[in-house]
XYZ file of C-alpha atoms in Angstrom:
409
model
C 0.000 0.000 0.000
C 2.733 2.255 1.264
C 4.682 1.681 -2.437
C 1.071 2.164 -4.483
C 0.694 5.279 -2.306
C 4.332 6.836 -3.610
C 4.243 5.894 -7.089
C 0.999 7.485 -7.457
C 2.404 10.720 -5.802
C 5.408 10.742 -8.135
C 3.228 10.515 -10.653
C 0.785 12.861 -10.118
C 3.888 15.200 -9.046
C 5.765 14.705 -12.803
C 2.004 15.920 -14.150
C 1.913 18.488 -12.473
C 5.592 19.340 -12.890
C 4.665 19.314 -17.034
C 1.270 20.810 -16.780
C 3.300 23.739 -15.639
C 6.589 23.765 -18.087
C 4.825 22.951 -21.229
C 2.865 26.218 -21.821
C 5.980 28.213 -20.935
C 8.137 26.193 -23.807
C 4.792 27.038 -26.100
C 4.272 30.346 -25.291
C 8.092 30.908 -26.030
C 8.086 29.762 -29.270
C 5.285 32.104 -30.035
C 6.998 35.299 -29.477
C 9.828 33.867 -31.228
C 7.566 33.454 -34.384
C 6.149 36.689 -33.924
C 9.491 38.724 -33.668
C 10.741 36.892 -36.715
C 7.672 37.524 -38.610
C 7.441 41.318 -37.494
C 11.369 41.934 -38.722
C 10.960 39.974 -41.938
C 7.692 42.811 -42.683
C 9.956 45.664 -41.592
C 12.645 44.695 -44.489
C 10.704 45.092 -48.158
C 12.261 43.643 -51.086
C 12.663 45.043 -54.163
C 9.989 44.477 -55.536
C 7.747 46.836 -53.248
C 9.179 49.435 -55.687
C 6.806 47.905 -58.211
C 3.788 48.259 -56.772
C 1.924 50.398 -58.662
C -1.576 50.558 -57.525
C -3.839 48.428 -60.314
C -6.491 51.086 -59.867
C -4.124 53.781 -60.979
C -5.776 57.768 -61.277
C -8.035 57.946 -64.166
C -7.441 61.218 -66.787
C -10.198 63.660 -67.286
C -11.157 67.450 -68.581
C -8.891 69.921 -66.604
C -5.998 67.843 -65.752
C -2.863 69.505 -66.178
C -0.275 67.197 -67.739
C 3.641 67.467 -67.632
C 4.407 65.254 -70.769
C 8.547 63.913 -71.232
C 9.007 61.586 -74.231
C 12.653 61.008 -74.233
C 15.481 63.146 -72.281
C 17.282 63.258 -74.918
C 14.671 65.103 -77.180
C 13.483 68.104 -75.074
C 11.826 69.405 -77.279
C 9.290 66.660 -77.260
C 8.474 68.094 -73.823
C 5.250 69.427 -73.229
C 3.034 70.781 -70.542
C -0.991 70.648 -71.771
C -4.426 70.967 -70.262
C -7.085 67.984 -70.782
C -10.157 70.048 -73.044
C -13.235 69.159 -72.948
C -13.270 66.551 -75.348
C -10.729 65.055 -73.978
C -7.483 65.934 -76.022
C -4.489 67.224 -76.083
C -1.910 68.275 -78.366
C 1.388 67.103 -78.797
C 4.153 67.207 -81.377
C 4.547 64.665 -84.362
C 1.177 63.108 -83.003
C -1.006 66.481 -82.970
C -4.299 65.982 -81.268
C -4.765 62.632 -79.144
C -7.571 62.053 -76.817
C -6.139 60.606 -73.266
C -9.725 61.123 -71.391
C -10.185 57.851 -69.684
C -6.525 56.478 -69.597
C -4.801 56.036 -66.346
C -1.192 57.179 -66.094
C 0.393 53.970 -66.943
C -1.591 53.711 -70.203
C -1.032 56.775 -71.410
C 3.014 56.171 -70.625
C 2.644 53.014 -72.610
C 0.452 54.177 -75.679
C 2.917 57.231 -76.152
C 5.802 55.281 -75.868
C 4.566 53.069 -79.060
C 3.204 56.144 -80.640
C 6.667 57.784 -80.416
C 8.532 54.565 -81.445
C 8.500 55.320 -84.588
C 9.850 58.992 -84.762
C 12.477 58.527 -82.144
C 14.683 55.977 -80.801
C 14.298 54.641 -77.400
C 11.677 56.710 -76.405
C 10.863 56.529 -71.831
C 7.490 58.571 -71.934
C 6.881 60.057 -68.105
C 3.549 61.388 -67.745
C 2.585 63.528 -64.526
C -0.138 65.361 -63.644
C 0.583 69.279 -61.910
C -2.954 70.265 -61.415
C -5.691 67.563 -60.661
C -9.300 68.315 -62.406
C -12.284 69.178 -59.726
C -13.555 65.801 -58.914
C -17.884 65.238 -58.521
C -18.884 62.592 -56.498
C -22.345 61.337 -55.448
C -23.112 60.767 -51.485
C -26.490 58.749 -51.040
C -27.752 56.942 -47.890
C -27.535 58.073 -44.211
C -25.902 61.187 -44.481
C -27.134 63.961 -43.181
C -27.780 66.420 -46.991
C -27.160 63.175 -49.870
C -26.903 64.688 -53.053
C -23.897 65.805 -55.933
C -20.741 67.626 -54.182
C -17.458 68.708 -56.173
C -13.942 68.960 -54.171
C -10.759 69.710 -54.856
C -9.027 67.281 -56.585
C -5.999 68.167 -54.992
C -5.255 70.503 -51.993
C -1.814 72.340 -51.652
C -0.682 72.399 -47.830
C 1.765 75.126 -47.270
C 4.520 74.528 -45.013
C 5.329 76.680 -41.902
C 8.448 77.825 -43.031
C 7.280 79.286 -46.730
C 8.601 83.307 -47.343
C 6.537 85.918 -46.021
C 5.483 86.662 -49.435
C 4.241 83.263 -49.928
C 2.761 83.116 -46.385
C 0.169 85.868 -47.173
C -1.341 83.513 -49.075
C -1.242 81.023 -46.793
C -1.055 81.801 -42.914
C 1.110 80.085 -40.391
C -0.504 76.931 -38.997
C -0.316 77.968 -36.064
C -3.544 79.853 -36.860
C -5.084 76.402 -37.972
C -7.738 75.182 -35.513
C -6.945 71.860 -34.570
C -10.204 70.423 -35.080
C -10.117 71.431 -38.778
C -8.596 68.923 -41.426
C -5.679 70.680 -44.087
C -8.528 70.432 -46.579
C -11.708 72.274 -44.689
C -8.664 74.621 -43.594
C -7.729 76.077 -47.373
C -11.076 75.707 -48.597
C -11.595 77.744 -45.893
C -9.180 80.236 -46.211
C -9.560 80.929 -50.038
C -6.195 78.710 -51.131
C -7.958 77.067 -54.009
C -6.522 79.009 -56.823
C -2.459 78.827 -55.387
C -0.102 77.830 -58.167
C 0.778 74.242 -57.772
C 3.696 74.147 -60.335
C 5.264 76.698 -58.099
C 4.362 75.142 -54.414
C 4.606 71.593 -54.780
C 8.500 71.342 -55.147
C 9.072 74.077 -52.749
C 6.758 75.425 -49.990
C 3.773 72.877 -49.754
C 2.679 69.214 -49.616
C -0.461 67.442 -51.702
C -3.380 66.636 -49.771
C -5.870 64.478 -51.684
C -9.441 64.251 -50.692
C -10.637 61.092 -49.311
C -13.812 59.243 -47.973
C -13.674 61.229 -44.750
C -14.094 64.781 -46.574
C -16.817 63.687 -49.146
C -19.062 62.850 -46.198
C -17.990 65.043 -44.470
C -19.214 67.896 -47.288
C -22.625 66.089 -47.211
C -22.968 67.312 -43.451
C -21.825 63.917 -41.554
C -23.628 60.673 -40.135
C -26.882 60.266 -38.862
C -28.090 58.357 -35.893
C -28.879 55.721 -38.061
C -26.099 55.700 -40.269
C -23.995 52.166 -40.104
C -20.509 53.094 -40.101
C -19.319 49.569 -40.609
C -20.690 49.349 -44.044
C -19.696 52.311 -46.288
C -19.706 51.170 -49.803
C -17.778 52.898 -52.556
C -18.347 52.116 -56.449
C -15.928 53.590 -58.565
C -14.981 53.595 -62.614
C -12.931 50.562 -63.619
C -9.312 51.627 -65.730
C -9.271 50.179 -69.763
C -6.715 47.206 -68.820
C -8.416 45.946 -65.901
C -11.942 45.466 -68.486
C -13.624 48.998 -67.688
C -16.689 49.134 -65.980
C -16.944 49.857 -62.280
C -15.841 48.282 -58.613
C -17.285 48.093 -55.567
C -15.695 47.860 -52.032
C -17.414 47.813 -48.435
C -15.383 49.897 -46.177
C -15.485 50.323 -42.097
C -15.119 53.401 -40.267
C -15.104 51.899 -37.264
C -11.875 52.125 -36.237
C -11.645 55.642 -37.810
C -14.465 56.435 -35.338
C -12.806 54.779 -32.339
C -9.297 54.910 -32.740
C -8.482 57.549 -35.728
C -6.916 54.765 -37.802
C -7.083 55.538 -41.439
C -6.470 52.604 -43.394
C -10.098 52.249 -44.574
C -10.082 56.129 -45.401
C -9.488 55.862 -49.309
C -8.848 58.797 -51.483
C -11.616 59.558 -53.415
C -11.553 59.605 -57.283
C -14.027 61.738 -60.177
C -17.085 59.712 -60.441
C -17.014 57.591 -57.092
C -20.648 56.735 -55.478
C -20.352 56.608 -51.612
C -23.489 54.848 -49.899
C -23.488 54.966 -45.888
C -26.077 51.989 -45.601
C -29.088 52.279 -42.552
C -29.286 50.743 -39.201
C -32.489 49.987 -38.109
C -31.578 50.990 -34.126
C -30.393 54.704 -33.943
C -26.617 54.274 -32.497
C -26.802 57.096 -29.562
C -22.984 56.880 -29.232
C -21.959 57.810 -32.813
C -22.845 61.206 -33.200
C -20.860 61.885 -30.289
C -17.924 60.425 -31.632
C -18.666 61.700 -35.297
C -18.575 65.149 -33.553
C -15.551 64.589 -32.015
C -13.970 63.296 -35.129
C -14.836 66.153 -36.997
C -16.973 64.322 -39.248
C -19.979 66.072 -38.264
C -20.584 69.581 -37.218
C -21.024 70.746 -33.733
C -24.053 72.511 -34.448
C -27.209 71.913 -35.810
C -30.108 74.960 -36.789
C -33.633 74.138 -35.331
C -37.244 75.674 -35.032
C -38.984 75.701 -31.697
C -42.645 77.261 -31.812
C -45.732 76.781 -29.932
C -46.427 77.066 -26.302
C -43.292 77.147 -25.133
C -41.339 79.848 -22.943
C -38.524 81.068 -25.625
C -40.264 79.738 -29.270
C -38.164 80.603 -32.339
C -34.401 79.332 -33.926
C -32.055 77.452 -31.548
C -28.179 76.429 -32.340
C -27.957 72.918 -30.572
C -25.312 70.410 -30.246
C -25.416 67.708 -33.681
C -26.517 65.321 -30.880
C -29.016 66.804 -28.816
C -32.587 65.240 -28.713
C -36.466 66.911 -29.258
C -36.290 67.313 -25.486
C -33.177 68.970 -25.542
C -34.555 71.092 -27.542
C -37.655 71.901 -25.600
C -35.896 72.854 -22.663
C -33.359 75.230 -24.601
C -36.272 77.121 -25.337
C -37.586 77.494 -21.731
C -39.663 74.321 -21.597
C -43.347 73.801 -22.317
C -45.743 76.180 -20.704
C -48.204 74.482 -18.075
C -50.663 74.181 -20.058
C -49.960 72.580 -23.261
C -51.174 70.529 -26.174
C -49.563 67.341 -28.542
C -46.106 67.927 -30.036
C -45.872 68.532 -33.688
C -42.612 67.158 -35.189
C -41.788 67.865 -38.858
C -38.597 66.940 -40.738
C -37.850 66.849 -44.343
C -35.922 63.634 -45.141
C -32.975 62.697 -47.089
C -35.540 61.280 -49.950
C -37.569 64.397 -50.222
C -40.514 63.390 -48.508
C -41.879 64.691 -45.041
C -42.009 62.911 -41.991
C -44.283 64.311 -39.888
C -45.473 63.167 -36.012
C -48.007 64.063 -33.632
C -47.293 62.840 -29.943
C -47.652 63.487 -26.480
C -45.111 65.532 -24.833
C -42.970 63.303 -22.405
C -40.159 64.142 -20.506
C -38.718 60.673 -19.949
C -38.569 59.683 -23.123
C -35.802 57.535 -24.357
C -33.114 59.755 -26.390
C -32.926 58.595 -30.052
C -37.003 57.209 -29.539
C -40.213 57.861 -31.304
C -40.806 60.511 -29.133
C -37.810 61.687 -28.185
C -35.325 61.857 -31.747
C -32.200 62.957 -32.423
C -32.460 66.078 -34.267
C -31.002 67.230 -38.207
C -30.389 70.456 -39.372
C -33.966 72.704 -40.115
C -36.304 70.141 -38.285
C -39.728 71.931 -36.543
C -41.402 71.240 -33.132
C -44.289 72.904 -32.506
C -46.253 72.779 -29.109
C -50.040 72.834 -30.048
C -52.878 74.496 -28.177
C -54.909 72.157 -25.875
C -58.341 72.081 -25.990
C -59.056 74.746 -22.417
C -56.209 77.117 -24.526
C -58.432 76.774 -27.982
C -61.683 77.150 -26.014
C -60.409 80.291 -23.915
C -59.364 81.837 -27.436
C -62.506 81.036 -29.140
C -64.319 82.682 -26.187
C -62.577 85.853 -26.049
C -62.595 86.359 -29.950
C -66.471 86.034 -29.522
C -66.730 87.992 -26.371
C -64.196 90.462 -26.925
C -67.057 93.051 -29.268
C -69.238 92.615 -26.029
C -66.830 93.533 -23.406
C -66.305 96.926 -25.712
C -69.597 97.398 -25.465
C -70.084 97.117 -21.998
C -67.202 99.011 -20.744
C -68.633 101.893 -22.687
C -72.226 101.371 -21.044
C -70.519 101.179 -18.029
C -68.483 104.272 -18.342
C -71.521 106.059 -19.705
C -73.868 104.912 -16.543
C -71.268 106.487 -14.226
C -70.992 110.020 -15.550
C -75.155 110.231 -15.584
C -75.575 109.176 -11.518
């Protein structure tokens, strides 16, 4: 008994003993793996140099192109604006049309084009000024509709001349809040020579998914942030036609990390698809992103203590509202609620006035830009009006029978 007793101890004492150790020789490993696989990613190959983005930038009226055929042939050199048709003008090819090539096409088309006029022609095509670009914002935004930005937004450094900085201030003047491109749109920088800046004085800001919903006045309550989807023209090699992506702003909401924040191209179609439960948290953080603006323009009329225009936070409620404007009188009728939606029709509600109610309810909404509340007459206000509009020729004439009775006693 007394031997059965200590081999079953030793036993259960070497399980134990490798219950413990094991893990530890696992767990090792796996930060082993992890720092090998973290410094292999930190040291790119040569081939990252050749990855050029398959949905390359897309040429269109108004693009300003910097055109090199060959280094050797200067003269070949030329610097032309996209027309309207589509075309520009080059020597020994005269008028070509380029609309709808990306930057890689156009490099290789010219560079068979030239082939035969030239020997070893390298064609290098860049673009100086970027075209306006018009995109279309549907879905839960808060104004959907047809916006054109800036293709492409100079950013002046700090430490331009003072010549240069009177067109564009120190940013030390730059609210914080504000992005580099609400900042120059802002500040009238649109028109700023970019052959001139961008080697020098300034940096190229492209506009991306952020601004274009941004310029369509930010989320709604109901807006699901996890599925923006973005269709966008197709390039010639890759079969034309358009693509579609689902991005999340999640993380962009939460944490500020960009990587689903795309730059926006002419032509895109952003849709910011609908939850069916208002999210009370993300106007708050939309606000605070700078996504949305702080302030929202409301009517207040009725039977209440202040009636007439309040400025209210994006995310304040009906109630909110009501009590910005003094709160309801005592005596008080149904609330009238009218809003003119994103689709062009009218949604209109008649409730009860209740303090309590949930924020982002029925009852109790989160409020857009323009919407009415108006406190209605109950029925002992209605009847008291009624009565003195009839009464009110009678009490004339009584005062004056009154006043006449006096002066004859």
């Amino acid at each position: 008994m007394k031997f059965n007793y200590k081999l079953n101890f030793l036993i259960f004492s070497a399980f134990a003993i490798s219950s413990i150790v094991l893990p530890n020789k696992v767990n090792s490993n796996i930060n082993i793996t992890v720092e090998e696989s973290h410094s292999k990613q930190t040291s790119p190959s040569l081939n990252y140099l050749k990855k050029i983005p398959k949905n390359d930038y897309i040429i269109g009226a108004g693009d300003q192109l910097n055109i090199v055929i060959s280094k050797d042939y200067p003269e070949l050199t030329r610097t032309e604006v996209v027309d309207g048709e589509g075309t520009i003008y080059l020597n020994k090819l005269n008028r070509i049309f380029v609309e709808g090539l990306t930057i890689s096409e156009l490099n290789k088309l010219l560079n068979d084009a030239f082939d035969k006029y030239i020997k070893f022609p390298s064609p290098e095509v860049k673009v100086l000024k970027y075209r306006p670009i018009s995109i279309f914002i549907d879905g839960e935004v808060d104004s959907p509709g047809l916006y054109t930005l800036d293709g492409a937004i100079s950013v002046p450094y700090e430490n331009s001349s003072k010549e240069e900085n009177i067109l564009s201030p120190s940013t030390n003047d730059i609210n914080p809040g504000l992005n580099k491109f609400e900042f120059l749109a802002d500040n009238n920088t649109k028109d700023l020579d970019l052959n001139k800046i961008e080697t020098t004085t300034s940096s190229i800001y492209f506009p991306t998914i952020f601004d274009g919903i941004r310029q369509a006045g930010g989320f709604t309550a109901f807006s699901n942030i996890s599925e923006i989807e973005v269709i966008r023209k197709n390039n010639l090699t890759n079969g034309g036609g358009y693509l579609k992506t689902t991005l999340n702003f999640e993380n962009l909401m939460k944490n500020g990390d960009n990587s689903q924040n795309i730059r926006i191209y002419d032509e895109d179609t952003i849709l910011v698809k609908k939850n069916n439960i208002p999210n009370s948290e993300l106007l708050s953080k939309a606000i605070k992103s700078n996504i949305n603006p702080r302030f929202i323009n409301v009517n207040v009329l009725g039977r209440v203590k202040k009636p007439g225009y309040l400025s209210l936070s994006k995310s304040s409620t009906l109630n909110d509202a009501i009590r910005m404007a003094g709160g309801p009188q005592i005596i008080k009728g149904k609330i009238v609620f009218i809003r003119y939606k994103n689709d062009g029709t009218i949604d209109k509600r008649n409730f009860k006035y209740s303090k309590n109610s949930r924020r982002g309810s029925l009852r109790n909404p989160f409020l857009n830009n323009n919407d009415l509340i108006f406190i209605d007459e109950n029925f002992f206000t209605v009847s008291a009006a009624v009565i003195n509009s009839v009464t009110s020729p009678f009490t004339g004439l009584l005062s004056t029978y009154g006043l006449i009775k006096a002066v004859e006693d």
